[in-house]
Amino acid sequence: MLSRRRQARYIEVMARPKLELVEVSPRDGLQNEPELVSTAVKLSLIERILAAGFRRLEAGSFVNPKKVPQMADSPEVFAGLPRREDAVFIALALNRKGVARAIAAGAEEINYVFCASDEFSVRNNGGTVAETLAVWPDVVADAKAAGVRIAAVISTAFGCPFEGEVPISRVVEIAERIAQHAPFELSLADTIGVASPRDVVARFAAVGAIMPPQVQLRAHFHNTRNTALANAVAAVECGVAIIDGSLAGIGGCPFAPGAAGNVPTEDLVYMFERMGFDTGVDLDAAIAAARFIGEALGKPTPGMVSRAGGFPKARA
Ligand code: ZN
């Protein structure tokens, strides 16, 4: 029998389920903004992200600096990160060379990206889906040898800018191949912001059914067509407990000039906390961080809660 105090704690925890928000503005956000920000501004943003309570964030990517000049200083960003036991800094990589560079830079976790469509894969990852899957066992071995956690991402999992519809069977087939050398986490990414909540439920249910139970699922949404918040709710309602966001909604979409970016994290914090979830994030501090990055970019940003503020407090 639990003590009364433990029972009360249990009820409290059950009433406020935990939801992990992974902050991707220093990587996905800034990577897709035309303005370059300095390493110092990136580190200052990361400091604010940690102060707001986030404990996992994408700090940079190890890709071709000629193709993605916004991430060229990722080694310097990783070198400048605070040493904290309670935070995990993620590096993105698309190939074995990128993984080696991320490990050398001191990344503790790697997000390894696959594409669900061949044309996008050739343009983004430098090879077809089959070619990139062929090196996956080596990538996992490299990460394990270095003691680095590895997560896999399937980008364009809801639609491709070149090939259009991506069948669910295709996503499941790629997830099955990934599962043969299981990462600790698998993310489905709506890279171009085309998903609807129904697609989210269908794809996560199909992938969840074939993944080993120890592989946690994560969702990554872009708000290109204003469906990202609805998609995040759909993902959480079908059991996904880890959602990506980018403060202020920065990020844009490389295939839709002028489009909104990633789902704004502070909007996720507001909504899910009001729905009774415990995100561990302080909304006011998240809004302050969102405003900081908006000012650094020198332009209005798409996030809405950073403009409106949180729930009004009663007048004293
Ligand atoms: Zn993205």
PDB file of C-alpha atoms and ligand atoms in Angstrom:
ATOM      1  CA  MET A   1       0.000   0.000   0.000  1.00  0.00           C
ATOM      2  CA  LEU A   2       1.398   3.414  -0.899  1.00  0.00           C
ATOM      3  CA  SER A   3       1.662   6.025   1.802  1.00  0.00           C
ATOM      4  CA  ARG A   4      -0.854   8.822   1.511  1.00  0.00           C
ATOM      5  CA  ARG A   5       1.873  11.226   0.409  1.00  0.00           C
ATOM      6  CA  ARG A   6       3.075   8.841  -2.313  1.00  0.00           C
ATOM      7  CA  GLN A   7      -0.486   8.240  -3.417  1.00  0.00           C
ATOM      8  CA  ALA A   8      -1.071  11.985  -3.758  1.00  0.00           C
ATOM      9  CA  ARG A   9       2.186  12.295  -5.749  1.00  0.00           C
ATOM     10  CA  TYR A  10       1.129   9.400  -7.999  1.00  0.00           C
ATOM     11  CA  ILE A  11      -2.221  11.042  -8.710  1.00  0.00           C
ATOM     12  CA  GLU A  12      -0.467  14.348  -9.421  1.00  0.00           C
ATOM     13  CA  VAL A  13       1.956  12.709 -11.881  1.00  0.00           C
ATOM     14  CA  MET A  14      -0.812  10.780 -13.605  1.00  0.00           C
ATOM     15  CA  ALA A  15      -2.863  13.938 -13.924  1.00  0.00           C
ATOM     16  CA  ARG A  16       0.032  15.819 -15.497  1.00  0.00           C
ATOM     17  CA  PRO A  17       1.724  13.408 -17.915  1.00  0.00           C
ATOM     18  CA  LYS A  18       5.192  14.381 -19.029  1.00  0.00           C
ATOM     19  CA  LEU A  19       5.773  15.606 -22.541  1.00  0.00           C
ATOM     20  CA  GLU A  20       9.287  16.208 -23.800  1.00  0.00           C
ATOM     21  CA  LEU A  21       9.814  19.185 -26.089  1.00  0.00           C
ATOM     22  CA  VAL A  22      13.067  19.129 -28.064  1.00  0.00           C
ATOM     23  CA  GLU A  23      14.205  22.597 -29.088  1.00  0.00           C
ATOM     24  CA  VAL A  24      15.544  22.761 -32.648  1.00  0.00           C
ATOM     25  CA  SER A  25      15.850  26.506 -33.290  1.00  0.00           C
ATOM     26  CA  PRO A  26      19.678  26.588 -33.129  1.00  0.00           C
ATOM     27  CA  ARG A  27      19.758  23.984 -35.937  1.00  0.00           C
ATOM     28  CA  ASP A  28      16.590  23.600 -38.022  1.00  0.00           C
ATOM     29  CA  GLY A  29      15.439  27.130 -37.219  1.00  0.00           C
ATOM     30  CA  LEU A  30      18.607  29.029 -38.039  1.00  0.00           C
ATOM     31  CA  GLN A  31      19.597  26.684 -40.879  1.00  0.00           C
ATOM     32  CA  ASN A  32      16.560  27.736 -42.895  1.00  0.00           C
ATOM     33  CA  GLU A  33      16.808  31.464 -42.243  1.00  0.00           C
ATOM     34  CA  PRO A  34      18.662  33.523 -44.876  1.00  0.00           C
ATOM     35  CA  GLU A  35      20.304  35.725 -42.224  1.00  0.00           C
ATOM     36  CA  LEU A  36      23.530  34.407 -40.715  1.00  0.00           C
ATOM     37  CA  VAL A  37      23.835  34.807 -36.965  1.00  0.00           C
ATOM     38  CA  SER A  38      27.134  34.738 -35.107  1.00  0.00           C
ATOM     39  CA  THR A  39      28.383  31.873 -32.960  1.00  0.00           C
ATOM     40  CA  ALA A  40      28.049  34.160 -29.931  1.00  0.00           C
ATOM     41  CA  VAL A  41      24.352  34.772 -30.662  1.00  0.00           C
ATOM     42  CA  LYS A  42      23.791  31.018 -31.100  1.00  0.00           C
ATOM     43  CA  LEU A  43      25.435  30.289 -27.753  1.00  0.00           C
ATOM     44  CA  SER A  44      23.426  33.046 -26.119  1.00  0.00           C
ATOM     45  CA  LEU A  45      20.239  31.548 -27.568  1.00  0.00           C
ATOM     46  CA  ILE A  46      21.233  28.101 -26.253  1.00  0.00           C
ATOM     47  CA  GLU A  47      21.820  29.588 -22.792  1.00  0.00           C
ATOM     48  CA  ARG A  48      18.278  31.031 -22.869  1.00  0.00           C
ATOM     49  CA  ILE A  49      16.863  27.697 -24.084  1.00  0.00           C
ATOM     50  CA  LEU A  50      18.453  25.919 -21.112  1.00  0.00           C
ATOM     51  CA  ALA A  51      17.269  28.648 -18.722  1.00  0.00           C
ATOM     52  CA  ALA A  52      13.701  28.076 -19.956  1.00  0.00           C
ATOM     53  CA  GLY A  53      13.935  24.433 -18.849  1.00  0.00           C
ATOM     54  CA  PHE A  54      14.604  22.552 -22.099  1.00  0.00           C
ATOM     55  CA  ARG A  55      16.953  19.622 -21.505  1.00  0.00           C
ATOM     56  CA  ARG A  56      17.461  18.370 -25.055  1.00  0.00           C
ATOM     57  CA  LEU A  57      18.246  20.569 -28.021  1.00  0.00           C
ATOM     58  CA  GLU A  58      19.694  20.454 -31.511  1.00  0.00           C
ATOM     59  CA  ALA A  59      22.782  22.638 -31.360  1.00  0.00           C
ATOM     60  CA  GLY A  60      24.110  22.314 -34.918  1.00  0.00           C
ATOM     61  CA  SER A  61      24.651  20.125 -37.945  1.00  0.00           C
ATOM     62  CA  PHE A  62      27.668  18.572 -39.592  1.00  0.00           C
ATOM     63  CA  VAL A  63      26.804  18.865 -43.253  1.00  0.00           C
ATOM     64  CA  ASN A  64      28.459  20.498 -46.253  1.00  0.00           C
ATOM     65  CA  PRO A  65      29.234  24.100 -45.132  1.00  0.00           C
ATOM     66  CA  LYS A  66      29.062  25.258 -48.754  1.00  0.00           C
ATOM     67  CA  LYS A  67      25.476  24.030 -48.996  1.00  0.00           C
ATOM     68  CA  VAL A  68      24.489  25.161 -45.502  1.00  0.00           C
ATOM     69  CA  PRO A  69      26.650  28.163 -44.536  1.00  0.00           C
ATOM     70  CA  GLN A  70      24.370  28.850 -41.532  1.00  0.00           C
ATOM     71  CA  MET A  71      25.790  25.727 -39.853  1.00  0.00           C
ATOM     72  CA  ALA A  72      29.443  26.183 -40.848  1.00  0.00           C
ATOM     73  CA  ASP A  73      30.362  27.181 -37.284  1.00  0.00           C
ATOM     74  CA  SER A  74      28.825  24.079 -35.662  1.00  0.00           C
ATOM     75  CA  PRO A  75      32.241  22.861 -34.375  1.00  0.00           C
ATOM     76  CA  GLU A  76      32.699  26.233 -32.625  1.00  0.00           C
ATOM     77  CA  VAL A  77      29.152  26.097 -31.241  1.00  0.00           C
ATOM     78  CA  PHE A  78      29.782  22.633 -29.776  1.00  0.00           C
ATOM     79  CA  ALA A  79      33.116  23.781 -28.363  1.00  0.00           C
ATOM     80  CA  GLY A  80      31.365  26.685 -26.654  1.00  0.00           C
ATOM     81  CA  LEU A  81      28.471  24.725 -25.099  1.00  0.00           C
ATOM     82  CA  PRO A  82      28.170  24.711 -21.320  1.00  0.00           C
ATOM     83  CA  ARG A  83      29.207  21.448 -19.664  1.00  0.00           C
ATOM     84  CA  ARG A  84      26.021  20.224 -18.057  1.00  0.00           C
ATOM     85  CA  GLU A  85      25.110  16.805 -16.775  1.00  0.00           C
ATOM     86  CA  ASP A  86      21.403  17.543 -17.081  1.00  0.00           C
ATOM     87  CA  ALA A  87      21.298  18.599 -20.751  1.00  0.00           C
ATOM     88  CA  VAL A  88      21.826  16.772 -24.038  1.00  0.00           C
ATOM     89  CA  PHE A  89      23.066  18.573 -27.135  1.00  0.00           C
ATOM     90  CA  ILE A  90      22.182  16.964 -30.450  1.00  0.00           C
ATOM     91  CA  ALA A  91      24.111  17.182 -33.733  1.00  0.00           C
ATOM     92  CA  LEU A  92      22.524  16.436 -37.074  1.00  0.00           C
ATOM     93  CA  ALA A  93      24.356  14.348 -39.683  1.00  0.00           C
ATOM     94  CA  LEU A  94      23.506  12.954 -43.111  1.00  0.00           C
ATOM     95  CA  ASN A  95      26.449  10.631 -43.745  1.00  0.00           C
ATOM     96  CA  ARG A  96      29.380   8.853 -42.083  1.00  0.00           C
ATOM     97  CA  LYS A  97      31.682  11.826 -42.533  1.00  0.00           C
ATOM     98  CA  GLY A  98      29.181  14.050 -40.763  1.00  0.00           C
ATOM     99  CA  VAL A  99      28.904  11.525 -37.931  1.00  0.00           C
ATOM    100  CA  ALA A 100      32.701  11.489 -37.557  1.00  0.00           C
ATOM    101  CA  ARG A 101      32.791  15.306 -37.463  1.00  0.00           C
ATOM    102  CA  ALA A 102      29.949  15.425 -34.906  1.00  0.00           C
ATOM    103  CA  ILE A 103      31.750  12.903 -32.680  1.00  0.00           C
ATOM    104  CA  ALA A 104      35.002  14.869 -32.997  1.00  0.00           C
ATOM    105  CA  ALA A 105      33.147  18.039 -31.997  1.00  0.00           C
ATOM    106  CA  GLY A 106      31.923  16.367 -28.813  1.00  0.00           C
ATOM    107  CA  ALA A 107      28.257  15.776 -29.667  1.00  0.00           C
ATOM    108  CA  GLU A 108      26.524  13.438 -27.182  1.00  0.00           C
ATOM    109  CA  GLU A 109      23.692  12.518 -29.494  1.00  0.00           C
ATOM    110  CA  ILE A 110      23.352  12.354 -33.261  1.00  0.00           C
ATOM    111  CA  ASN A 111      20.196  12.782 -35.282  1.00  0.00           C
ATOM    112  CA  TYR A 112      20.839  10.764 -38.420  1.00  0.00           C
ATOM    113  CA  VAL A 113      18.530  11.741 -41.244  1.00  0.00           C
ATOM    114  CA  PHE A 114      16.998   9.537 -43.931  1.00  0.00           C
ATOM    115  CA  CYS A 115      14.516  10.651 -46.558  1.00  0.00           C
ATOM    116  CA  ALA A 116      11.343   8.837 -47.529  1.00  0.00           C
ATOM    117  CA  SER A 117      11.595   9.859 -51.189  1.00  0.00           C
ATOM    118  CA  ASP A 118      14.441   9.214 -53.617  1.00  0.00           C
ATOM    119  CA  GLU A 119      14.717  12.580 -55.336  1.00  0.00           C
ATOM    120  CA  PHE A 120      14.809  14.440 -52.019  1.00  0.00           C
ATOM    121  CA  SER A 121      17.322  11.885 -50.712  1.00  0.00           C
ATOM    122  CA  VAL A 122      19.639  12.355 -53.699  1.00  0.00           C
ATOM    123  CA  ARG A 123      19.515  16.157 -53.361  1.00  0.00           C
ATOM    124  CA  ASN A 124      19.679  16.331 -49.568  1.00  0.00           C
ATOM    125  CA  ASN A 125      21.687  13.250 -48.553  1.00  0.00           C
ATOM    126  CA  GLY A 126      23.719  12.674 -51.709  1.00  0.00           C
ATOM    127  CA  GLY A 127      22.294   9.215 -52.470  1.00  0.00           C
ATOM    128  CA  THR A 128      19.081   7.269 -52.995  1.00  0.00           C
ATOM    129  CA  VAL A 129      17.136   5.961 -50.008  1.00  0.00           C
ATOM    130  CA  ALA A 130      18.579   2.474 -50.610  1.00  0.00           C
ATOM    131  CA  GLU A 131      22.128   3.876 -50.787  1.00  0.00           C
ATOM    132  CA  THR A 132      21.752   5.776 -47.523  1.00  0.00           C
ATOM    133  CA  LEU A 133      20.200   2.750 -45.788  1.00  0.00           C
ATOM    134  CA  ALA A 134      23.177   0.642 -46.895  1.00  0.00           C
ATOM    135  CA  VAL A 135      25.575   2.651 -44.703  1.00  0.00           C
ATOM    136  CA  TRP A 136      23.252   2.674 -41.661  1.00  0.00           C
ATOM    137  CA  PRO A 137      24.897  -0.364 -39.958  1.00  0.00           C
ATOM    138  CA  ASP A 138      28.297   1.399 -40.205  1.00  0.00           C
ATOM    139  CA  VAL A 139      26.841   4.640 -38.869  1.00  0.00           C
ATOM    140  CA  VAL A 140      25.359   2.852 -35.850  1.00  0.00           C
ATOM    141  CA  ALA A 141      28.678   1.042 -35.263  1.00  0.00           C
ATOM    142  CA  ASP A 142      30.621   4.335 -35.443  1.00  0.00           C
ATOM    143  CA  ALA A 143      28.305   6.009 -32.936  1.00  0.00           C
ATOM    144  CA  LYS A 144      28.337   3.032 -30.553  1.00  0.00           C
ATOM    145  CA  ALA A 145      32.137   2.829 -30.683  1.00  0.00           C
ATOM    146  CA  ALA A 146      32.305   6.488 -29.692  1.00  0.00           C
ATOM    147  CA  GLY A 147      29.700   6.083 -26.922  1.00  0.00           C
ATOM    148  CA  VAL A 148      27.316   8.479 -28.656  1.00  0.00           C
ATOM    149  CA  ARG A 149      23.535   7.953 -28.725  1.00  0.00           C
ATOM    150  CA  ILE A 150      22.026   7.732 -32.163  1.00  0.00           C
ATOM    151  CA  ALA A 151      18.511   8.674 -33.229  1.00  0.00           C
ATOM    152  CA  ALA A 152      17.075   8.252 -36.713  1.00  0.00           C
ATOM    153  CA  VAL A 153      14.837  10.666 -38.566  1.00  0.00           C
ATOM    154  CA  ILE A 154      12.709   9.934 -41.624  1.00  0.00           C
ATOM    155  CA  SER A 155      12.310  13.275 -43.367  1.00  0.00           C
ATOM    156  CA  THR A 156       9.652  13.917 -46.043  1.00  0.00           C
ATOM    157  CA  ALA A 157       7.666  11.222 -44.195  1.00  0.00           C
ATOM    158  CA  PHE A 158       4.382  12.973 -45.014  1.00  0.00           C
ATOM    159  CA  GLY A 159       5.107  14.268 -48.507  1.00  0.00           C
ATOM    160  CA  CYS A 160       7.945  15.237 -50.832  1.00  0.00           C
ATOM    161  CA  PRO A 161       8.476  18.567 -52.626  1.00  0.00           C
ATOM    162  CA  PHE A 162       9.527  16.707 -55.799  1.00  0.00           C
ATOM    163  CA  GLU A 163       7.603  13.426 -55.760  1.00  0.00           C
ATOM    164  CA  GLY A 164       4.396  14.534 -54.025  1.00  0.00           C
ATOM    165  CA  GLU A 165       2.590  11.803 -52.079  1.00  0.00           C
ATOM    166  CA  VAL A 166       4.742   9.427 -50.041  1.00  0.00           C
ATOM    167  CA  PRO A 167       2.929   6.112 -49.412  1.00  0.00           C
ATOM    168  CA  ILE A 168       2.682   4.912 -45.793  1.00  0.00           C
ATOM    169  CA  SER A 169       4.096   1.568 -46.942  1.00  0.00           C
ATOM    170  CA  ARG A 170       7.269   3.376 -48.031  1.00  0.00           C
ATOM    171  CA  VAL A 171       7.720   4.984 -44.604  1.00  0.00           C
ATOM    172  CA  VAL A 172       7.105   1.646 -42.870  1.00  0.00           C
ATOM    173  CA  GLU A 173       9.585  -0.115 -45.149  1.00  0.00           C
ATOM    174  CA  ILE A 174      12.312   2.433 -44.279  1.00  0.00           C
ATOM    175  CA  ALA A 175      11.440   2.243 -40.567  1.00  0.00           C
ATOM    176  CA  GLU A 176      11.815  -1.561 -40.746  1.00  0.00           C
ATOM    177  CA  ARG A 177      15.290  -1.230 -42.238  1.00  0.00           C
ATOM    178  CA  ILE A 178      16.257   1.336 -39.598  1.00  0.00           C
ATOM    179  CA  ALA A 179      14.923  -0.967 -36.844  1.00  0.00           C
ATOM    180  CA  GLN A 180      17.355  -3.730 -37.865  1.00  0.00           C
ATOM    181  CA  HIS A 181      20.065  -1.629 -36.173  1.00  0.00           C
ATOM    182  CA  ALA A 182      17.757  -0.002 -33.711  1.00  0.00           C
ATOM    183  CA  PRO A 183      18.406   3.595 -32.737  1.00  0.00           C
ATOM    184  CA  PHE A 184      17.126   4.706 -29.311  1.00  0.00           C
ATOM    185  CA  GLU A 185      14.603   6.937 -31.047  1.00  0.00           C
ATOM    186  CA  LEU A 186      12.873   7.308 -34.415  1.00  0.00           C
ATOM    187  CA  SER A 187      11.406  10.573 -35.596  1.00  0.00           C
ATOM    188  CA  LEU A 188       8.934  11.154 -38.415  1.00  0.00           C
ATOM    189  CA  ALA A 189       9.480  14.596 -39.918  1.00  0.00           C
ATOM    190  CA  ASP A 190       7.010  16.642 -41.925  1.00  0.00           C
ATOM    191  CA  THR A 191       9.847  18.490 -43.629  1.00  0.00           C
ATOM    192  CA  ILE A 192       7.656  20.590 -45.911  1.00  0.00           C
ATOM    193  CA  GLY A 193       4.633  21.028 -43.651  1.00  0.00           C
ATOM    194  CA  VAL A 194       1.988  19.137 -45.606  1.00  0.00           C
ATOM    195  CA  ALA A 195       0.637  16.707 -42.979  1.00  0.00           C
ATOM    196  CA  SER A 196      -2.880  16.680 -41.561  1.00  0.00           C
ATOM    197  CA  PRO A 197      -3.721  15.183 -38.139  1.00  0.00           C
ATOM    198  CA  ARG A 198      -5.177  12.114 -39.836  1.00  0.00           C
ATOM    199  CA  ASP A 199      -1.880  11.467 -41.648  1.00  0.00           C
ATOM    200  CA  VAL A 200      -0.068  11.821 -38.335  1.00  0.00           C
ATOM    201  CA  VAL A 201      -2.206   9.207 -36.600  1.00  0.00           C
ATOM    202  CA  ALA A 202      -2.007   6.801 -39.565  1.00  0.00           C
ATOM    203  CA  ARG A 203       1.774   7.052 -39.981  1.00  0.00           C
ATOM    204  CA  PHE A 204       2.721   6.905 -36.319  1.00  0.00           C
ATOM    205  CA  ALA A 205       0.349   3.967 -35.760  1.00  0.00           C
ATOM    206  CA  ALA A 206       1.867   2.079 -38.724  1.00  0.00           C
ATOM    207  CA  VAL A 207       5.470   2.776 -37.709  1.00  0.00           C
ATOM    208  CA  GLY A 208       4.799   2.233 -33.996  1.00  0.00           C
ATOM    209  CA  ALA A 209       3.370  -1.220 -34.768  1.00  0.00           C
ATOM    210  CA  ILE A 210       6.637  -2.464 -36.286  1.00  0.00           C
ATOM    211  CA  MET A 211       9.247  -0.710 -34.128  1.00  0.00           C
ATOM    212  CA  PRO A 212      10.857  -2.559 -31.202  1.00  0.00           C
ATOM    213  CA  PRO A 213       9.212  -1.314 -27.979  1.00  0.00           C
ATOM    214  CA  GLN A 214      12.437   0.223 -26.664  1.00  0.00           C
ATOM    215  CA  VAL A 215      12.599   2.671 -29.602  1.00  0.00           C
ATOM    216  CA  GLN A 216      10.857   5.883 -28.575  1.00  0.00           C
ATOM    217  CA  LEU A 217       8.946   7.902 -31.161  1.00  0.00           C
ATOM    218  CA  ARG A 218       9.408  11.599 -31.825  1.00  0.00           C
ATOM    219  CA  ALA A 219       7.496  13.987 -34.100  1.00  0.00           C
ATOM    220  CA  HIS A 220       8.813  16.948 -36.093  1.00  0.00           C
ATOM    221  CA  PHE A 221       6.366  19.367 -37.669  1.00  0.00           C
ATOM    222  CA  HIS A 222       6.602  22.470 -39.807  1.00  0.00           C
ATOM    223  CA  ASN A 223       3.799  24.999 -39.841  1.00  0.00           C
ATOM    224  CA  THR A 224       4.039  25.716 -43.573  1.00  0.00           C
ATOM    225  CA  ARG A 225       0.286  25.204 -44.028  1.00  0.00           C
ATOM    226  CA  ASN A 226      -0.842  26.065 -40.496  1.00  0.00           C
ATOM    227  CA  THR A 227      -1.487  22.442 -39.483  1.00  0.00           C
ATOM    228  CA  ALA A 228       1.458  21.944 -37.111  1.00  0.00           C
ATOM    229  CA  LEU A 229      -0.303  22.502 -33.768  1.00  0.00           C
ATOM    230  CA  ALA A 230      -3.159  20.209 -34.776  1.00  0.00           C
ATOM    231  CA  ASN A 231      -0.595  17.638 -35.911  1.00  0.00           C
ATOM    232  CA  ALA A 232       1.256  17.879 -32.582  1.00  0.00           C
ATOM    233  CA  VAL A 233      -1.977  17.163 -30.679  1.00  0.00           C
ATOM    234  CA  ALA A 234      -2.704  14.217 -32.968  1.00  0.00           C
ATOM    235  CA  ALA A 235       0.789  12.819 -32.369  1.00  0.00           C
ATOM    236  CA  VAL A 236       0.507  13.127 -28.594  1.00  0.00           C
ATOM    237  CA  GLU A 237      -2.970  11.615 -28.570  1.00  0.00           C
ATOM    238  CA  CYS A 238      -1.650   8.551 -30.388  1.00  0.00           C
ATOM    239  CA  GLY A 239       1.127   8.100 -27.851  1.00  0.00           C
ATOM    240  CA  VAL A 240       4.104  10.142 -29.100  1.00  0.00           C
ATOM    241  CA  ALA A 241       5.714  11.750 -26.042  1.00  0.00           C
ATOM    242  CA  ILE A 242       8.495  13.760 -27.725  1.00  0.00           C
ATOM    243  CA  ILE A 243       7.766  16.730 -29.985  1.00  0.00           C
ATOM    244  CA  ASP A 244      10.188  19.103 -31.721  1.00  0.00           C
ATOM    245  CA  GLY A 245       9.672  22.836 -31.810  1.00  0.00           C
ATOM    246  CA  SER A 246      11.579  25.930 -32.838  1.00  0.00           C
ATOM    247  CA  LEU A 247      11.245  29.043 -30.687  1.00  0.00           C
ATOM    248  CA  ALA A 248       9.440  31.941 -32.412  1.00  0.00           C
ATOM    249  CA  GLY A 249       8.564  29.522 -35.224  1.00  0.00           C
ATOM    250  CA  ILE A 250      11.728  30.416 -37.095  1.00  0.00           C
ATOM    251  CA  GLY A 251      12.970  28.167 -39.863  1.00  0.00           C
ATOM    252  CA  GLY A 252      10.895  28.805 -42.959  1.00  0.00           C
ATOM    253  CA  CYS A 253      10.716  26.107 -45.601  1.00  0.00           C
ATOM    254  CA  PRO A 254      13.401  25.905 -48.292  1.00  0.00           C
ATOM    255  CA  PHE A 255      10.781  24.756 -50.810  1.00  0.00           C
ATOM    256  CA  ALA A 256       8.212  27.448 -50.053  1.00  0.00           C
ATOM    257  CA  PRO A 257       9.859  30.875 -49.935  1.00  0.00           C
ATOM    258  CA  GLY A 258       8.127  33.158 -47.437  1.00  0.00           C
ATOM    259  CA  ALA A 259       6.437  30.255 -45.613  1.00  0.00           C
ATOM    260  CA  ALA A 260       6.234  29.928 -41.829  1.00  0.00           C
ATOM    261  CA  GLY A 261       8.856  27.789 -40.129  1.00  0.00           C
ATOM    262  CA  ASN A 262       8.856  24.964 -37.594  1.00  0.00           C
ATOM    263  CA  VAL A 263       6.011  24.786 -35.124  1.00  0.00           C
ATOM    264  CA  PRO A 264       6.734  27.558 -32.580  1.00  0.00           C
ATOM    265  CA  THR A 265       7.856  25.907 -29.345  1.00  0.00           C
ATOM    266  CA  GLU A 266       6.333  28.516 -27.049  1.00  0.00           C
ATOM    267  CA  ASP A 267       2.970  27.883 -28.737  1.00  0.00           C
ATOM    268  CA  LEU A 268       3.429  24.162 -27.986  1.00  0.00           C
ATOM    269  CA  VAL A 269       4.340  24.938 -24.366  1.00  0.00           C
ATOM    270  CA  TYR A 270       1.265  27.129 -23.889  1.00  0.00           C
ATOM    271  CA  MET A 271      -1.131  24.662 -25.488  1.00  0.00           C
ATOM    272  CA  PHE A 272       0.148  21.464 -23.890  1.00  0.00           C
ATOM    273  CA  GLU A 273       0.500  22.994 -20.410  1.00  0.00           C
ATOM    274  CA  ARG A 274      -3.119  24.234 -20.688  1.00  0.00           C
ATOM    275  CA  MET A 275      -4.061  20.689 -21.742  1.00  0.00           C
ATOM    276  CA  GLY A 276      -2.544  19.399 -18.496  1.00  0.00           C
ATOM    277  CA  PHE A 277       0.864  18.174 -19.688  1.00  0.00           C
ATOM    278  CA  ASP A 278       4.096  18.809 -17.835  1.00  0.00           C
ATOM    279  CA  THR A 279       6.643  20.062 -20.382  1.00  0.00           C
ATOM    280  CA  GLY A 280       9.168  21.195 -17.773  1.00  0.00           C
ATOM    281  CA  VAL A 281       9.418  24.496 -19.649  1.00  0.00           C
ATOM    282  CA  ASP A 282       8.823  27.943 -18.176  1.00  0.00           C
ATOM    283  CA  LEU A 283       6.561  29.736 -20.662  1.00  0.00           C
ATOM    284  CA  ASP A 284       7.728  33.265 -19.832  1.00  0.00           C
ATOM    285  CA  ALA A 285      11.378  32.254 -20.238  1.00  0.00           C
ATOM    286  CA  ALA A 286      10.544  30.494 -23.534  1.00  0.00           C
ATOM    287  CA  ILE A 287       8.819  33.668 -24.768  1.00  0.00           C
ATOM    288  CA  ALA A 288      11.879  35.715 -23.756  1.00  0.00           C
ATOM    289  CA  ALA A 289      14.128  33.328 -25.726  1.00  0.00           C
ATOM    290  CA  ALA A 290      11.765  33.509 -28.729  1.00  0.00           C
ATOM    291  CA  ARG A 291      11.866  37.316 -28.667  1.00  0.00           C
ATOM    292  CA  PHE A 292      15.654  37.230 -28.380  1.00  0.00           C
ATOM    293  CA  ILE A 293      16.030  35.195 -31.562  1.00  0.00           C
ATOM    294  CA  GLY A 294      13.485  37.356 -33.392  1.00  0.00           C
ATOM    295  CA  GLU A 295      15.500  40.439 -32.509  1.00  0.00           C
ATOM    296  CA  ALA A 296      18.750  38.736 -33.557  1.00  0.00           C
ATOM    297  CA  LEU A 297      17.229  37.957 -36.957  1.00  0.00           C
ATOM    298  CA  GLY A 298      15.847  41.485 -37.125  1.00  0.00           C
ATOM    299  CA  LYS A 299      12.394  40.573 -38.376  1.00  0.00           C
ATOM    300  CA  PRO A 300       8.926  39.608 -37.203  1.00  0.00           C
ATOM    301  CA  THR A 301       8.625  35.879 -36.470  1.00  0.00           C
ATOM    302  CA  PRO A 302       5.567  33.636 -36.960  1.00  0.00           C
ATOM    303  CA  GLY A 303       5.091  32.436 -33.345  1.00  0.00           C
ATOM    304  CA  MET A 304       1.854  33.728 -31.806  1.00  0.00           C
ATOM    305  CA  VAL A 305       2.209  33.189 -28.059  1.00  0.00           C
ATOM    306  CA  SER A 306       5.426  35.247 -28.020  1.00  0.00           C
ATOM    307  CA  ARG A 307       3.291  38.144 -29.261  1.00  0.00           C
ATOM    308  CA  ALA A 308       0.190  37.559 -27.143  1.00  0.00           C
ATOM    309  CA  GLY A 309       1.846  36.353 -23.926  1.00  0.00           C
ATOM    310  CA  GLY A 310       0.571  33.558 -21.691  1.00  0.00           C
ATOM    311  CA  PHE A 311      -2.755  33.114 -19.930  1.00  0.00           C
ATOM    312  CA  PRO A 312      -3.773  36.387 -18.233  1.00  0.00           C
ATOM    313  CA  LYS A 313      -3.313  36.578 -14.498  1.00  0.00           C
ATOM    314  CA  ALA A 314      -6.187  37.797 -12.328  1.00  0.00           C
ATOM    315  CA  ARG A 315      -5.831  41.410 -11.240  1.00  0.00           C
ATOM    316  CA  ALA A 316      -4.714  41.670  -7.649  1.00  0.00           C
TER     317      ALA A 316
HETATM  318 ZN    ZN B   1      12.588  20.458 -40.045  1.00  0.00          ZN
END
